[in-house]
Short mmCIF file of C-alpha atoms in Angstrom, two decimals:
data_model
loop_
_atom_site.label_atom_id
_atom_site.label_comp_id
_atom_site.label_asym_id
_atom_site.label_seq_id
_atom_site.Cartn_x
_atom_site.Cartn_y
_atom_site.Cartn_z
CA MET A 1 89.71 88.59 111.99
CA ALA A 2 89.15 85.82 108.68
CA GLY A 3 91.50 83.44 108.55
CA GLY A 4 93.47 81.85 106.20
CA LYS A 5 96.57 82.62 104.13
CA VAL A 6 98.77 85.91 104.81
CA LEU A 7 98.08 88.35 101.85
CA ALA A 8 100.77 90.42 100.04
CA SER A 9 98.39 92.73 98.78
CA LEU A 10 94.57 93.56 97.99
CA GLY A 11 95.16 93.50 93.86
CA ASP A 12 95.60 95.57 90.73
CA PHE A 13 92.58 96.81 89.81
CA ARG A 14 94.12 99.41 87.17
CA ALA A 15 92.36 99.62 83.86
CA ALA A 16 93.89 99.56 80.44
CA ALA A 17 96.07 102.74 79.84
CA PRO A 18 95.05 105.06 77.47
CA PRO A 19 96.88 105.66 74.00
CA PRO A 20 100.37 107.39 74.27
CA GLY A 21 99.46 110.95 74.52
CA LYS A 22 95.93 110.63 75.60
CA PRO A 23 95.74 112.32 79.25
CA ARG A 24 95.80 110.34 82.68
CA LEU A 25 95.15 113.52 84.94
CA ALA A 26 92.72 115.74 84.73
CA THR A 27 92.68 118.69 86.56
CA VAL A 28 88.54 120.74 86.75
CA HIS A 29 87.84 123.68 88.33
CA GLY A 30 84.34 124.88 89.20
CA ALA A 31 81.80 124.39 92.34
CA ASP A 32 79.02 120.87 91.04
CA ARG A 33 80.85 118.06 92.07
CA LYS A 34 78.11 116.16 89.92
CA ALA A 35 79.27 118.63 86.55
CA MET A 36 82.96 118.07 87.79
CA PHE A 37 83.30 114.90 88.18
CA ASP A 38 81.23 114.17 84.43
CA LEU A 39 84.14 116.50 83.04
CA GLY A 40 86.47 114.86 84.42
CA VAL A 41 85.47 111.12 83.30
CA LYS A 42 84.79 112.57 80.20
CA ALA A 43 88.52 114.28 79.63
CA LEU A 44 90.35 110.80 80.75
CA GLY A 45 87.88 108.76 77.89
CA GLY A 46 84.97 108.28 80.27
CA MET A 47 83.58 106.30 82.72
CA GLU A 48 83.49 103.06 79.76
CA ALA A 49 87.18 103.33 80.06
CA PHE A 50 87.25 102.61 83.60
CA VAL A 51 84.78 100.66 84.19
CA SER A 52 82.65 97.50 82.25
CA ARG A 53 79.62 95.94 81.68
CA GLY A 54 79.63 93.67 84.31
CA ASP A 55 82.24 95.68 86.88
CA VAL A 56 81.57 95.15 90.38
CA VAL A 57 83.28 98.29 91.45
CA LEU A 58 84.19 99.33 95.03
CA LEU A 59 84.04 102.79 96.39
CA LYS A 60 86.56 103.89 98.79
CA VAL A 61 85.29 107.17 100.77
CA ASN A 62 86.49 108.55 103.58
CA ALA A 63 84.35 108.33 106.19
CA ALA A 64 86.40 108.20 109.33
CA PHE A 65 84.09 110.65 110.78
CA ALA A 66 80.68 111.58 111.91
CA SER A 67 81.08 114.97 110.85
CA PRO A 68 78.07 117.00 108.61
CA ALA A 69 79.52 117.09 104.86
CA ILE A 70 79.54 121.06 105.27
CA LEU A 71 82.35 120.54 107.46
CA GLY A 72 85.32 119.11 104.73
CA ALA A 73 85.98 116.19 107.27
CA THR A 74 85.00 113.35 104.92
CA THR A 75 83.62 112.66 100.74
CA HIS A 76 81.31 114.69 100.13
CA PRO A 77 77.76 112.77 99.38
CA ASP A 78 77.33 114.45 95.95
CA LEU A 79 81.27 113.46 94.71
CA LEU A 80 79.82 110.19 96.17
CA ALA A 81 76.56 109.72 93.81
CA ALA A 82 78.09 111.23 90.70
CA ALA A 83 80.24 108.16 90.98
CA VAL A 84 77.84 105.25 91.71
CA GLU A 85 75.81 106.93 88.56
CA ALA A 86 78.14 106.90 86.60
CA CYS A 87 79.53 103.84 87.07
CA ARG A 88 76.23 102.32 87.07
CA ALA A 89 75.54 103.97 83.49
CA ALA A 90 78.86 102.32 82.25
CA GLY A 91 77.41 99.02 83.05
CA ALA A 92 78.58 97.94 86.46
CA ALA A 93 76.98 95.20 87.98
CA ARG A 94 77.07 96.45 90.92
CA VAL A 95 78.73 99.51 93.51
CA VAL A 96 79.83 98.97 97.12
CA VAL A 97 80.90 101.70 99.06
CA THR A 98 83.48 101.61 102.15
CA ASP A 99 85.25 102.23 104.69
CA ASN A 100 86.84 101.65 108.31
CA PRO A 101 86.17 104.99 110.28
CA ILE A 102 87.68 106.01 113.38
CA ASN A 103 84.20 106.34 115.03
CA SER A 104 80.80 104.24 114.83
CA PRO A 105 80.49 103.23 111.24
CA GLU A 106 76.51 103.87 111.41
CA SER A 107 77.09 107.02 113.11
CA CYS A 108 79.76 108.08 110.42
CA PHE A 109 77.77 107.25 107.37
CA GLU A 110 74.29 108.23 108.21
CA VAL A 111 75.78 112.08 109.84
CA SER A 112 78.24 112.48 107.00
CA GLY A 113 75.53 111.83 104.80
CA LEU A 114 77.36 109.37 102.59
CA ALA A 115 74.54 106.27 103.25
CA GLY A 116 72.31 108.81 102.00
CA ALA A 117 73.86 108.72 99.33
CA ALA A 118 74.68 105.63 98.74
CA ARG A 119 70.65 104.76 99.27
CA SER A 120 69.89 107.39 96.25
CA SER A 121 72.05 106.40 94.18
CA GLY A 122 71.44 102.83 93.99
CA ALA A 123 75.41 101.52 95.38
CA THR A 124 75.09 99.57 98.96
CA ILE A 125 77.06 100.66 102.08
CA LEU A 126 79.46 97.84 103.53
CA LEU A 127 80.08 98.48 107.04
CA PRO A 128 83.38 96.94 108.31
CA ARG A 129 83.19 93.90 110.73
CA PRO A 130 85.61 91.90 111.97
CA ALA A 131 84.98 88.73 109.50
CA LEU A 132 86.01 91.14 106.65
CA PHE A 133 89.37 91.79 108.19
CA SER A 134 92.81 89.36 107.09
CA PRO A 135 96.05 89.00 108.05
CA LEU A 136 98.27 90.87 104.87
CA THR A 137 102.69 91.61 105.08
CA LEU A 138 103.16 94.02 102.48
CA PRO A 139 106.22 92.03 100.94
CA GLY A 140 109.62 93.97 101.82
CA GLY A 141 107.33 96.37 103.74
CA ARG A 142 108.78 97.56 107.45
CA LEU A 143 105.15 98.66 108.93
CA LEU A 144 102.34 96.56 107.10
CA THR A 145 103.84 93.07 108.39
CA ASP A 146 101.08 90.60 109.28
CA TRP A 147 98.80 93.26 109.58
CA PRO A 148 94.54 93.43 109.65
CA VAL A 149 93.36 95.30 106.34
CA LEU A 150 89.76 94.81 105.04
CA ALA A 151 90.36 92.52 102.54
CA GLY A 152 86.41 90.63 102.49
CA ALA A 153 85.28 94.39 100.80
CA PHE A 154 87.13 93.33 98.12
CA ALA A 155 85.58 89.93 96.99
CA GLY A 156 84.26 89.47 93.77
CA VAL A 157 85.40 93.42 93.53
CA THR A 158 87.06 94.10 89.91
CA LYS A 159 87.44 98.03 89.81
CA VAL A 160 88.13 99.52 92.89
CA ILE A 161 87.43 104.11 92.56
CA ALA A 162 88.43 106.40 95.46
CA LEU A 163 87.53 109.50 96.57
CA SER A 164 89.40 111.63 98.52
CA PRO A 165 88.75 115.14 99.95
CA VAL A 166 91.26 117.83 100.43
CA LYS A 167 92.39 118.33 104.12
CA ASP A 168 94.62 118.94 106.34
CA HIS A 169 96.24 116.69 108.67
CA GLN A 170 98.57 117.66 111.66
CA ARG A 171 100.64 114.38 111.36
CA ALA A 172 100.89 113.47 107.84
CA GLY A 173 100.41 117.81 106.51
CA ALA A 174 97.80 116.52 104.21
CA SER A 175 95.56 113.81 103.49
CA MET A 176 94.20 112.75 100.48
CA SER A 177 94.40 109.94 97.52
CA LEU A 178 97.23 107.81 99.53
CA LYS A 179 96.15 108.90 103.19
CA ASN A 180 92.73 107.89 102.40
CA PHE A 181 93.41 104.43 101.77
CA TYR A 182 94.50 104.26 105.32
CA GLY A 183 91.02 103.60 106.56
CA LEU A 184 91.91 99.80 104.66
CA LEU A 185 93.65 98.90 107.78
CA GLY A 186 92.21 97.30 111.05
CA GLY A 187 93.82 96.84 114.37
CA ARG A 188 95.07 99.95 116.35
CA ARG A 189 96.67 101.58 113.11
CA ASN A 190 97.30 104.54 115.43
CA ILE A 191 100.55 103.25 116.44
CA PHE A 192 101.78 103.81 112.83
CA HIS A 193 101.42 107.81 113.26
CA GLN A 194 105.17 107.51 114.82
CA ASP A 195 106.07 107.09 110.65
CA ILE A 196 103.15 108.52 109.38
CA ASN A 197 105.32 109.27 105.98
CA GLY A 198 106.68 105.55 105.87
CA VAL A 199 103.07 103.81 106.40
CA ILE A 200 101.40 106.07 104.19
CA ALA A 201 104.22 104.85 101.22
CA GLU A 202 103.38 101.09 102.08
CA LEU A 203 99.95 101.94 101.82
CA GLY A 204 99.95 102.83 97.83
CA GLN A 205 101.24 99.58 97.51
CA LEU A 206 98.41 97.66 99.17
CA LEU A 207 96.12 98.34 95.60
CA ARG A 208 95.95 99.18 93.20
CA PRO A 209 92.80 101.53 91.91
CA THR A 210 91.30 101.78 88.88
CA LEU A 211 90.75 105.79 89.38
CA VAL A 212 91.11 108.21 92.07
CA VAL A 213 89.17 111.63 92.61
CA LEU A 214 90.62 114.24 95.11
CA ASP A 215 87.61 116.83 95.80
CA GLY A 216 89.28 120.59 96.62
CA VAL A 217 85.83 121.77 96.03
CA SER A 218 86.20 122.91 99.53
CA ALA A 219 89.57 122.66 101.26
CA MET A 220 90.29 122.22 104.79
CA MET A 221 93.32 124.34 105.00
CA ALA A 222 93.82 124.28 109.17
CA ASN A 223 92.66 121.58 111.85
CA GLY A 224 92.80 118.80 110.06
CA PRO A 225 92.27 115.67 109.35
CA THR A 226 88.66 116.32 111.90
CA GLY A 227 88.26 119.93 111.53
CA GLY A 228 84.76 121.27 112.99
CA SER A 229 84.59 124.99 111.38
CA LEU A 230 83.46 126.55 108.89
CA ALA A 231 86.28 128.43 109.45
CA ASP A 232 88.56 126.16 108.18
CA LEU A 233 87.65 125.09 104.88
CA LYS A 234 88.38 127.58 101.95
CA ALA A 235 86.90 127.31 98.30
CA THR A 236 89.54 126.27 96.37
CA ASN A 237 87.25 125.31 93.34
CA THR A 238 89.77 121.99 91.72
CA MET A 239 88.35 118.69 91.53
CA ILE A 240 91.46 115.85 90.40
CA PHE A 241 91.20 112.92 88.61
CA SER A 242 93.75 109.89 87.69
CA ALA A 243 95.11 106.33 88.16
CA ASP A 244 97.34 107.54 90.03
CA PRO A 245 97.36 108.68 93.46
CA VAL A 246 100.89 110.18 94.09
CA ALA A 247 100.47 112.44 90.58
CA ALA A 248 96.84 113.57 92.11
CA ASP A 249 98.28 114.35 95.33
CA THR A 250 101.07 116.17 93.74
CA LEU A 251 98.50 118.06 92.52
CA GLY A 252 96.46 118.61 95.17
CA VAL A 253 98.83 119.54 98.09
CA ALA A 254 99.13 122.22 96.33
CA LEU A 255 95.40 123.85 97.09
CA LEU A 256 96.61 123.88 100.76
CA GLY A 257 99.54 126.49 100.01
CA ARG A 258 101.93 123.84 100.61
CA THR A 259 104.36 122.06 98.08
CA PRO A 260 105.10 118.55 96.87
CA ASP A 261 108.55 118.77 99.55
CA ASP A 262 106.15 119.25 102.43
CA LEU A 263 104.65 115.88 102.03
CA PRO A 264 107.93 113.09 101.87
CA TYR A 265 105.59 110.26 101.62
CA LEU A 266 105.02 111.60 98.05
CA ALA A 267 108.97 110.84 97.23
CA LEU A 268 109.22 106.92 99.35
CA ALA A 269 105.46 106.17 97.48
CA GLN A 270 107.60 107.01 94.55
CA ALA A 271 110.45 105.27 94.77
CA ALA A 272 108.39 102.53 95.40
CA GLY A 273 107.15 102.74 92.41
CA VAL A 274 103.33 103.48 93.48
CA GLY A 275 103.15 106.43 90.79
CA THR A 276 104.97 109.35 89.50
CA MET A 277 105.49 113.12 90.87
CA ASP A 278 106.36 113.93 87.40
CA VAL A 279 102.69 115.41 86.54
CA ALA A 280 104.13 116.72 83.56
CA SER A 281 104.51 113.22 81.87
CA LEU A 282 100.70 112.12 81.93
CA ALA A 283 100.01 114.44 79.82
CA PRO A 284 97.80 116.08 81.76
CA VAL A 285 94.67 118.75 80.95
CA THR A 286 92.84 121.39 82.62
CA MET A 287 89.33 122.76 82.15
CA THR A 288 87.20 125.33 83.66
CA LEU A 289 83.83 124.18 83.92
CA ASP A 290 81.66 127.46 83.33
CA LYS A 291 83.80 127.54 80.09
CA ALA A 292 83.47 123.98 79.42
CA ALA A 293 79.40 124.99 78.91
CA GLU A 294 79.89 127.30 76.54
#
């Protein structure tokens, strides 16, 4: 683990807020991830509203398991490729993809298809290694105190986009945008399962992302977060976009047939200033891919 001072956060990567009345949350219905990504980002002002020429963009994926994309346990490679291509088109100087998987990082990125998608679209995979971790103590935090985080992945980074699948989770109730930040932790992070809602709320305070994209084209309805069977999945044909992970997850949990009250960490994160559960306050827009193409 890298030495030096103890960190208090991983940084604030938010872009400039849009003018009043402009949408800060978008929902797209469809089945084509690339087309949905492009439409959702366009609704929020285009990728240029988030990524500027010369930016170094970190894409935080969920690569936790050595599981093929078809089983829905990891970020889909088609979504990753769409995000990389959009960032590069907006002038990003470099796009880096990372996560700290539960299983072998090399296997997780290869088997999930994320390594191939990164290579083909021009991004670099940054695999976790001890030197990339530094201790962090969250101000006012109960759980994240002197805890190793993947800080080295953020060196030189100017924008952060999180790409998360929608999944059932045995302990947390759901794994979406906020839970995706679990992959920034090192150490024996499973000890936090004893207070899963508390730690997810604190994870939301680790960093302020530029954008979160919640992929519910196919949602894992049961046996999450690992799944393992196509029977666990349901075509929910939805993708959600916002700079606010609390708002995105507040909408996303409905895809699992649950309510925000079923996820106590949402209220905890809102109380901590991470985001809002009042999605109406973000002037949301909803689009259907087929209709948008007409």
